[in-house]
mmCIF file of C-alpha atoms and ligand atoms in Angstrom:
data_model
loop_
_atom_site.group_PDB
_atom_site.id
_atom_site.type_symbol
_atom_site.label_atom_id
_atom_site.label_comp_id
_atom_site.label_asym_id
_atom_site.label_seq_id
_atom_site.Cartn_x
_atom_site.Cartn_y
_atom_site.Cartn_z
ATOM 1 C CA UNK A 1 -177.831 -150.646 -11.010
ATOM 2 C CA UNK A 2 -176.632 -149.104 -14.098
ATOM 3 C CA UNK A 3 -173.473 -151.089 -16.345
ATOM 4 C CA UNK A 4 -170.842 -148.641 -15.666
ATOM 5 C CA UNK A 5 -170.045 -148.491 -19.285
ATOM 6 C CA UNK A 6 -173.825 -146.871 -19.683
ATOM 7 C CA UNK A 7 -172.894 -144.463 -17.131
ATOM 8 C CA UNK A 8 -169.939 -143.398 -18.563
ATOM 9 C CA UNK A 9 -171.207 -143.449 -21.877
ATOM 10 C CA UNK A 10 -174.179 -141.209 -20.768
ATOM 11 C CA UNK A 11 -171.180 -138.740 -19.197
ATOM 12 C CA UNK A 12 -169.293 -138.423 -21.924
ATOM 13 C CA UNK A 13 -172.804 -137.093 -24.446
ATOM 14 C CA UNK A 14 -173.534 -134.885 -21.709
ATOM 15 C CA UNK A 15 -170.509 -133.113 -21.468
ATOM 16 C CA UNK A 16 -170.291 -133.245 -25.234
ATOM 17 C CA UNK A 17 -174.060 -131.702 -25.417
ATOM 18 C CA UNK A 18 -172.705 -128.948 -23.100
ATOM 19 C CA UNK A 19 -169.902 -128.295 -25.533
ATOM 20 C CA UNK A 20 -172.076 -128.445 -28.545
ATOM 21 C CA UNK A 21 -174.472 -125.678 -26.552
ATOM 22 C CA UNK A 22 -171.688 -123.841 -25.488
ATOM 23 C CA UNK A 23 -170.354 -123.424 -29.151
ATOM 24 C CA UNK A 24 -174.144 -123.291 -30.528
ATOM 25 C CA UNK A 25 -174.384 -120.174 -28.286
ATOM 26 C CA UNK A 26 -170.509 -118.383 -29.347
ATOM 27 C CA UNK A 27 -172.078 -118.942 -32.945
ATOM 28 C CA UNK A 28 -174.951 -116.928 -32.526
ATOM 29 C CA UNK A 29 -173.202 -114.427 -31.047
ATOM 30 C CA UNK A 30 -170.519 -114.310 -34.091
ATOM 31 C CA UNK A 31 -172.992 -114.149 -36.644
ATOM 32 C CA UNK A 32 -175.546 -111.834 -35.099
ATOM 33 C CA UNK A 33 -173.504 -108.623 -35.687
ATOM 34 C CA UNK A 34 -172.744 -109.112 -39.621
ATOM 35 C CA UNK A 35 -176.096 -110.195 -40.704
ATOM 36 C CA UNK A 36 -177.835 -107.644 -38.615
ATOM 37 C CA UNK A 37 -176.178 -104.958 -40.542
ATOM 38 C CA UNK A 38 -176.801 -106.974 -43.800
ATOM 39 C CA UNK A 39 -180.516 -107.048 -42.871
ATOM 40 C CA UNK A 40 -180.631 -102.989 -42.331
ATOM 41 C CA UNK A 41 -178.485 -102.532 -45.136
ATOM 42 C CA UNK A 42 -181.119 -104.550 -47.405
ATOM 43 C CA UNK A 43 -184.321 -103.013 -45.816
ATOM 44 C CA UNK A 44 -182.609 -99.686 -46.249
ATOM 45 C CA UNK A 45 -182.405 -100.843 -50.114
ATOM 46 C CA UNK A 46 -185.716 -101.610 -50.175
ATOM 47 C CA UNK A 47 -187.248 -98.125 -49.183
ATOM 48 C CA UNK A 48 -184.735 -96.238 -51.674
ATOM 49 C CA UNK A 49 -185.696 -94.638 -54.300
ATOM 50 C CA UNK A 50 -183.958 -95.489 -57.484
ATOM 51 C CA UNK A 51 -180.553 -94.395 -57.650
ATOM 52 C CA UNK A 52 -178.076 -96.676 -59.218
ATOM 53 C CA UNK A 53 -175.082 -95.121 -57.966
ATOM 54 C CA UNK A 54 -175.960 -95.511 -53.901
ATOM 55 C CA UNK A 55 -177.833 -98.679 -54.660
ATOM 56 C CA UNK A 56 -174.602 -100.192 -56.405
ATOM 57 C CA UNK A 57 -172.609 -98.888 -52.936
ATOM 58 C CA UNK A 58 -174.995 -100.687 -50.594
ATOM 59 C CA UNK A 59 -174.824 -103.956 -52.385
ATOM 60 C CA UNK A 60 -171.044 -103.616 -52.395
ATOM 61 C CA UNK A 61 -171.490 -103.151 -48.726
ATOM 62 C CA UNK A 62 -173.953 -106.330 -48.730
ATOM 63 C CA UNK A 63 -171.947 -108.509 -50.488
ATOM 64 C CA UNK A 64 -168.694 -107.566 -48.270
ATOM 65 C CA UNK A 65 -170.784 -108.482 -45.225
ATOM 66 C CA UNK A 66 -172.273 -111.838 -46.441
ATOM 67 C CA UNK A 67 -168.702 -113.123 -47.381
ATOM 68 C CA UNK A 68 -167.548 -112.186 -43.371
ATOM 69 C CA UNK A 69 -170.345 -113.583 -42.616
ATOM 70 C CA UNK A 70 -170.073 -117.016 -44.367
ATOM 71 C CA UNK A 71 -166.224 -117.182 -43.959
ATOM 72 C CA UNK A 72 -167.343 -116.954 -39.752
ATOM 73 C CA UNK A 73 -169.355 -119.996 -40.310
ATOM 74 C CA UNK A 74 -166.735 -121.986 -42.347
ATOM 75 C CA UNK A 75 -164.254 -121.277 -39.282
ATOM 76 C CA UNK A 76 -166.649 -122.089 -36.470
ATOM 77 C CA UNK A 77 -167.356 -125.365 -38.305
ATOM 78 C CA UNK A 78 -164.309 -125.831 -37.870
ATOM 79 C CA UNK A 79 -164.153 -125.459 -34.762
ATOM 80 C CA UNK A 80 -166.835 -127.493 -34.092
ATOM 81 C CA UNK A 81 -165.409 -130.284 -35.875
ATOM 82 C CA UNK A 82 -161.797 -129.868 -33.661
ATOM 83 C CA UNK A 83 -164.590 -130.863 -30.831
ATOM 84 C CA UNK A 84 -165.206 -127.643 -28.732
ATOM 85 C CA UNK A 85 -163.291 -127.733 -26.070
ATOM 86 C CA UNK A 86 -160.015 -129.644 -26.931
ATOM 87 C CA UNK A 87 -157.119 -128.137 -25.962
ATOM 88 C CA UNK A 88 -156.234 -125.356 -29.139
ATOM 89 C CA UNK A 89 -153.429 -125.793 -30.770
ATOM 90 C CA UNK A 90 -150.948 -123.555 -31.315
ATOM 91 C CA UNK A 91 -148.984 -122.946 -34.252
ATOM 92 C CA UNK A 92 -146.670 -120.202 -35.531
ATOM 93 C CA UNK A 93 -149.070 -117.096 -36.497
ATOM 94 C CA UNK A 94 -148.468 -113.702 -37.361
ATOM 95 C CA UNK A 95 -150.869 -111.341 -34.903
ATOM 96 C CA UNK A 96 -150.612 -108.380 -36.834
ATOM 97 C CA UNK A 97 -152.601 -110.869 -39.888
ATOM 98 C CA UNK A 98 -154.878 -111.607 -37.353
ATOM 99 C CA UNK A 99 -155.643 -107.751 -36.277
ATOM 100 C CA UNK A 100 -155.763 -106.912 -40.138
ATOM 101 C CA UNK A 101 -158.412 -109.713 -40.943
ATOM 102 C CA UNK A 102 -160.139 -108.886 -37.888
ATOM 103 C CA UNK A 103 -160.548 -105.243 -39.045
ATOM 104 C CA UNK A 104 -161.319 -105.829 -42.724
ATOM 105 C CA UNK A 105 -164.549 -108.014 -41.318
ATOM 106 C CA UNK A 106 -165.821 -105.361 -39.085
ATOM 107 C CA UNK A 107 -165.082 -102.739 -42.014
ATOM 108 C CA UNK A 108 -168.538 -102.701 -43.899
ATOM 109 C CA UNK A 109 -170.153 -102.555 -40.542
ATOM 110 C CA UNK A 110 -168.355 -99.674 -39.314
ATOM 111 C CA UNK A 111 -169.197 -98.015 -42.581
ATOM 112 C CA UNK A 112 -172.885 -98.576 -42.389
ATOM 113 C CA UNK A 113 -172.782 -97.215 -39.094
ATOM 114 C CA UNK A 114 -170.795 -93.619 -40.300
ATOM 115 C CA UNK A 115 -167.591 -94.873 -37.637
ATOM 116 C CA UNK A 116 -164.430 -94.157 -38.807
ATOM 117 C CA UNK A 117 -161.914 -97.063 -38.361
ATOM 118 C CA UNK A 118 -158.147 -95.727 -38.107
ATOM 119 C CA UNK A 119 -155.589 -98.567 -38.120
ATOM 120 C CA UNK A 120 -151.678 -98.471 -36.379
ATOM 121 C CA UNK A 121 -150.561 -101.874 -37.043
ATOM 122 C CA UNK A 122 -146.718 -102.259 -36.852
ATOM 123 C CA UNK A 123 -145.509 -104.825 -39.399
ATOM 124 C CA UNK A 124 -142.354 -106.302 -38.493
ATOM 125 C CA UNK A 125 -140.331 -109.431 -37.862
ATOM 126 C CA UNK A 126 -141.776 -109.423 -34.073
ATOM 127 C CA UNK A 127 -145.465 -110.359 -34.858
ATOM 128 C CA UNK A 128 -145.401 -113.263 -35.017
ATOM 129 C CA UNK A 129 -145.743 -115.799 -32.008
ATOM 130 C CA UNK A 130 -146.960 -119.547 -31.193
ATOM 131 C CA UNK A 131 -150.558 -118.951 -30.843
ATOM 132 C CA UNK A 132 -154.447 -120.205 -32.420
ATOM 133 C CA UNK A 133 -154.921 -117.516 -35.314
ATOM 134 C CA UNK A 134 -158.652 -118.225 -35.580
ATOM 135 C CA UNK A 135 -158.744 -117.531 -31.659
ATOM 136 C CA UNK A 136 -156.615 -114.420 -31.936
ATOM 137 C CA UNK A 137 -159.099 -113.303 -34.458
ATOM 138 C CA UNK A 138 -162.368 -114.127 -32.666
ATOM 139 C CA UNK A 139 -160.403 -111.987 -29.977
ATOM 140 C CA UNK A 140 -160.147 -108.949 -31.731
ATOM 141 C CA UNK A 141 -163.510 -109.382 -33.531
ATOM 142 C CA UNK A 142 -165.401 -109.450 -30.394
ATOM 143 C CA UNK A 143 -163.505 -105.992 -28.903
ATOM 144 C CA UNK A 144 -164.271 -104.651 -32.330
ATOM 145 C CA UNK A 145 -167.618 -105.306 -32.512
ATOM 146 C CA UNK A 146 -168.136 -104.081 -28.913
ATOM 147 C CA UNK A 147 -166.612 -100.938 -30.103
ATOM 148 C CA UNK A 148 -169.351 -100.793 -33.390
ATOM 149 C CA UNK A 149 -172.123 -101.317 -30.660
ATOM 150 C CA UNK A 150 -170.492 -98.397 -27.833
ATOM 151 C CA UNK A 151 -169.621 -95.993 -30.498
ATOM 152 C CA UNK A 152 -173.142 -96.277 -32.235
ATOM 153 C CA UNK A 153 -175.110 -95.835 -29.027
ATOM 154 C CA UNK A 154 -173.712 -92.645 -29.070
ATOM 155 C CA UNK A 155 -173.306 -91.139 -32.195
ATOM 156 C CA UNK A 156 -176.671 -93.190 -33.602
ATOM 157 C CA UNK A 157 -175.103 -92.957 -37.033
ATOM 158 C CA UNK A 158 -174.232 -89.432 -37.212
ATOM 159 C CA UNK A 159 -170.239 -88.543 -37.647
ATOM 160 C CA UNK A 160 -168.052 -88.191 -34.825
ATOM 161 C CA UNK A 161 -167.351 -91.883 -33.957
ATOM 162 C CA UNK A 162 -163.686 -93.186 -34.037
ATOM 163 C CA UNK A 163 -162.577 -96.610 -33.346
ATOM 164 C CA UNK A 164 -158.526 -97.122 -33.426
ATOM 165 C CA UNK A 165 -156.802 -100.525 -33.233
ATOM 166 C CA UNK A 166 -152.978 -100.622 -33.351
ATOM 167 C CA UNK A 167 -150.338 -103.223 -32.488
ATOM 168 C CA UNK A 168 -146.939 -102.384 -31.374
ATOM 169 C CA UNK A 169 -144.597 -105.517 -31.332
ATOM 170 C CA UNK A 170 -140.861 -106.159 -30.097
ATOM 171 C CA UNK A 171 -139.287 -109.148 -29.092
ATOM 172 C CA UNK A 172 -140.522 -109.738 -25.812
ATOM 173 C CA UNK A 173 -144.428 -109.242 -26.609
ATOM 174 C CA UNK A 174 -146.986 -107.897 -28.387
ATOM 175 C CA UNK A 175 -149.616 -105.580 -27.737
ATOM 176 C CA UNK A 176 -152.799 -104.804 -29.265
ATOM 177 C CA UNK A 177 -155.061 -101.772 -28.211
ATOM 178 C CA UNK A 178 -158.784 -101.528 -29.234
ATOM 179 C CA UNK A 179 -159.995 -97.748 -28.705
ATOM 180 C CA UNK A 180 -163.121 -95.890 -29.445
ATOM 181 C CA UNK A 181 -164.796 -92.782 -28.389
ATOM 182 C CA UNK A 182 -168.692 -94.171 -28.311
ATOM 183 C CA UNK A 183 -170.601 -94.094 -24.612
ATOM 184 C CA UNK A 184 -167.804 -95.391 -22.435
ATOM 185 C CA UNK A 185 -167.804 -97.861 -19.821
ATOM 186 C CA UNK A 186 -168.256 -96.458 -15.924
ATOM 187 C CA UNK A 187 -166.713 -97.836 -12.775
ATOM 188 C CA UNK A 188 -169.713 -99.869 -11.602
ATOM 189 C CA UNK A 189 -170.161 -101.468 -14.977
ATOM 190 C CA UNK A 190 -166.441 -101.717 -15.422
ATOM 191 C CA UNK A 191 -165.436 -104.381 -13.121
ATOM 192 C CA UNK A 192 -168.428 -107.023 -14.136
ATOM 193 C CA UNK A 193 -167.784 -106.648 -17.731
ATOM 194 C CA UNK A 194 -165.898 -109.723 -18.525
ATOM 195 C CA UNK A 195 -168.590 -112.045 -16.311
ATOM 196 C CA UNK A 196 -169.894 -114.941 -18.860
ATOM 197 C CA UNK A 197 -173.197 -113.121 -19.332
ATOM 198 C CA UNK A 198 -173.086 -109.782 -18.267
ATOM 199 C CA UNK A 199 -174.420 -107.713 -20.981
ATOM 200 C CA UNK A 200 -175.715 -104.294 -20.816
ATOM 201 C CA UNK A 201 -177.069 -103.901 -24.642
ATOM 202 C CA UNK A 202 -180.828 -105.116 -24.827
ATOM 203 C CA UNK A 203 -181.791 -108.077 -25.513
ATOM 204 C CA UNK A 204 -181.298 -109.589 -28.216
ATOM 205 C CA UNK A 205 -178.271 -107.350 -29.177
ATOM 206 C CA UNK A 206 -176.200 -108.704 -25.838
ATOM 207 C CA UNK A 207 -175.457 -112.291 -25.163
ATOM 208 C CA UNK A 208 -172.507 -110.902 -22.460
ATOM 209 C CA UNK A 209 -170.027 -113.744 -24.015
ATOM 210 C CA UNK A 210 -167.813 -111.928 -25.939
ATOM 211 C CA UNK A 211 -165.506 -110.783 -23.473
ATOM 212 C CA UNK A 212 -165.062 -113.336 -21.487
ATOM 213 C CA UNK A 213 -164.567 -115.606 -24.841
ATOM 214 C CA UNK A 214 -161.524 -112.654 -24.983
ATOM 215 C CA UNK A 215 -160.579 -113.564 -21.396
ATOM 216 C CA UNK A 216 -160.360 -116.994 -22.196
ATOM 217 C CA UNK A 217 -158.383 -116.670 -25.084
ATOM 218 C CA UNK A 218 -155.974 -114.293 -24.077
ATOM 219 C CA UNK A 219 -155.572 -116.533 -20.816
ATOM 220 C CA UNK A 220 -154.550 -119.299 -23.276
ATOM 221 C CA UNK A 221 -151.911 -117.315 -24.499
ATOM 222 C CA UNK A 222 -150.436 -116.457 -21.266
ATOM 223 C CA UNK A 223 -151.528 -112.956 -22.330
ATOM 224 C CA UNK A 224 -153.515 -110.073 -20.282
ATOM 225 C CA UNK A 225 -156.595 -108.430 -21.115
ATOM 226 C CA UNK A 226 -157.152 -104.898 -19.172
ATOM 227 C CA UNK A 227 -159.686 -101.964 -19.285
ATOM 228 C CA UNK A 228 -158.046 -98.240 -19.645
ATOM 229 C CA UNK A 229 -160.717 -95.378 -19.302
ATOM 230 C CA UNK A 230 -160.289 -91.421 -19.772
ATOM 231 C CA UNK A 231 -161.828 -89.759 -22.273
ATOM 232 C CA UNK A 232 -162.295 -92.789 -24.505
ATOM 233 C CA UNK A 233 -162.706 -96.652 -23.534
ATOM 234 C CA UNK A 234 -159.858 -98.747 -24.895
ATOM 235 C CA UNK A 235 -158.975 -102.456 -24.385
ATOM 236 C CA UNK A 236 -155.621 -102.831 -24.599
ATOM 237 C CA UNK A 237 -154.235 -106.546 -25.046
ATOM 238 C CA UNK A 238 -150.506 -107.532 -24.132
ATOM 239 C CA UNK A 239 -149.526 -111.543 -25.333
ATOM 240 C CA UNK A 240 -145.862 -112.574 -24.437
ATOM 241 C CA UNK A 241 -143.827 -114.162 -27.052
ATOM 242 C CA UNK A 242 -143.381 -117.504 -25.967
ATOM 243 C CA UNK A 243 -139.472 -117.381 -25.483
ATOM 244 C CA UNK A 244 -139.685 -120.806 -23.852
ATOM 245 C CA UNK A 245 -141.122 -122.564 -27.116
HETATM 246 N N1 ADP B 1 -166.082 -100.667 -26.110
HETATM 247 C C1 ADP B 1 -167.047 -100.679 -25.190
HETATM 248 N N2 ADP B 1 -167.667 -99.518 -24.826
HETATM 249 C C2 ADP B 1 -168.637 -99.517 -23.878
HETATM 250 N N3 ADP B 1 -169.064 -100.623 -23.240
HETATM 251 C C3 ADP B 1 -168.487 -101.794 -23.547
HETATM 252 C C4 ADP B 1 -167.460 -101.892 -24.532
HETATM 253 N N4 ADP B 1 -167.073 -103.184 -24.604
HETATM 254 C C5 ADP B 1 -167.832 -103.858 -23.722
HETATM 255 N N5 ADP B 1 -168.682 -103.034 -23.079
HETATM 256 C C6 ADP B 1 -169.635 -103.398 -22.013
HETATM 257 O O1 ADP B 1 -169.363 -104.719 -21.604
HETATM 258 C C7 ADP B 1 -170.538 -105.517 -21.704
HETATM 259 C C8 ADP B 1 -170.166 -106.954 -22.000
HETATM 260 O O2 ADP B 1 -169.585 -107.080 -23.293
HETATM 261 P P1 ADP B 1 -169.601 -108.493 -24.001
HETATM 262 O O3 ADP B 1 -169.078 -109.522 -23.061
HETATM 263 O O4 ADP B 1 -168.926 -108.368 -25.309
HETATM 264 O O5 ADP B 1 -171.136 -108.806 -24.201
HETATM 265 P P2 ADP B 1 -172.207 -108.118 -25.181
HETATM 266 O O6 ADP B 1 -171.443 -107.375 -26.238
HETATM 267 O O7 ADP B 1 -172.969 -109.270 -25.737
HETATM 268 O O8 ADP B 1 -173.037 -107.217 -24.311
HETATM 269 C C9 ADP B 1 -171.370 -104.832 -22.784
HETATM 270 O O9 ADP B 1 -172.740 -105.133 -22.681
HETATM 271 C C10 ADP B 1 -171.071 -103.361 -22.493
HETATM 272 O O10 ADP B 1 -171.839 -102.897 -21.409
HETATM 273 MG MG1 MG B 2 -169.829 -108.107 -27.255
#
């Protein structure tokens, strides 16, 4: 028989191996997005023909996307480092920052892909709330980024596509509404789209974590995550300021 101190030992670096997987896995799916539109942007560079004045607008657009992507990295390490999956903690943080930084990283994507991004974010003295701002962020990343991936598959670059985020805040809660217009989401889809795994984009474009990553965050803000679709899909997000705190 075993020592029991083995035993627990081996316990402990398996759970901490399914951790390190686990967060292995949510950083492949943060980083694919940027540096796949970094990689057409540069092969689309390579085919141009010489023109200084696009040429100098693409590596703008290059440069913008590295930096989000790099910055991702820094915060996921991180992450990593505050050991997976150890209770966040939760500090004062202003969610209309975190909606604004979200957007600005998404913003050379959404460019590339001809989408126009339209922003509604209410700045007063009610957005702020106890919360994890690089959580927040990852949360409205990830319904962003679904947006850039809907709205593309149906507009395949051409204009037309519209993506809207806005935050209205009082002092009771916050909410935060991710909208777009790109191929929508339909009722049989709809209600396994927040399964860990469920994807419907091909593979490798779809991992089917990010929105149950949102679930999970939003859950550790007491908040609610819910699906509204007409004629567009949005995601609206409602987080409760934590009047108890
Ligand atoms: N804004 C959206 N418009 C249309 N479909 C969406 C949208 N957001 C999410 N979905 C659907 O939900 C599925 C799961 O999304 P997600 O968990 O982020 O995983 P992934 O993006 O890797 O596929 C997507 O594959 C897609 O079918
Ligand atoms: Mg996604």
């Amino acid at each position: 028989m075993r020592p029991i101190i083995a035993m627990k030992e081996q316990l402990r670096s398996a759970s901490r191996k399914a951790a390190q997987g686990q967060l292995a896995q949510y950083v492949v799916h943060d980083l694919r997005s940027p540096l796949t539109t970094l990689k057409l942007q540069a092969e689309s560079l390579q085919t141009l023909e010489v023109d200084q004045g696009v040429s100098r607008g693409k590596l703008d657009r290059i440069s913008r996307i590295t930096s989000s992507a790099v910055e991702q990295i820094e915060e996921l390490l991180k992450v990593l480092n505050r050991n997976g999956n150890a209770p966040i903690t939760k500090k004062p943080c202003d969610v209309a920052e975190a909606l604004h930084q979200a957007v600005n990283r998404v913003y050379g994507a959404s460019l590339a892909a001809n989408i126009a991004l339209e922003t509604n974010i209410q700045i007063n003295k009610h957005t702020i709330l106890r919360g994890d701002d690089l959580g927040l962020r990852q949360l409205f990343g990830n319904l962003l980024n679904n947006a850039i991936a809907a709205v593309t598959k149906q507009y395949v670059g051409e204009t037309g596509g519209v993506i809207k985020a806005s935050l209205v805040a009082n002092k009771n809660y916050i909410v935060v509404k991710i909208e777009d217009n790109g191929v929508g989401i339909d009722d049989a889809v709809a209600t396994k789209i927040f399964d860990r795994g469920y994807s419907t984009l091909l593979d490798p474009e779809g991992t089917g974590l990010g929105l149950s990553i949102c679930k999970k965050i939003v859950g550790e803000h007491d908040g609610q995550i819910s699906l509204l679709t007409s004629k567009s899909t949005m995601f609206e997000v409602t987080l409760p300021k934590d009047l108890k705190k």
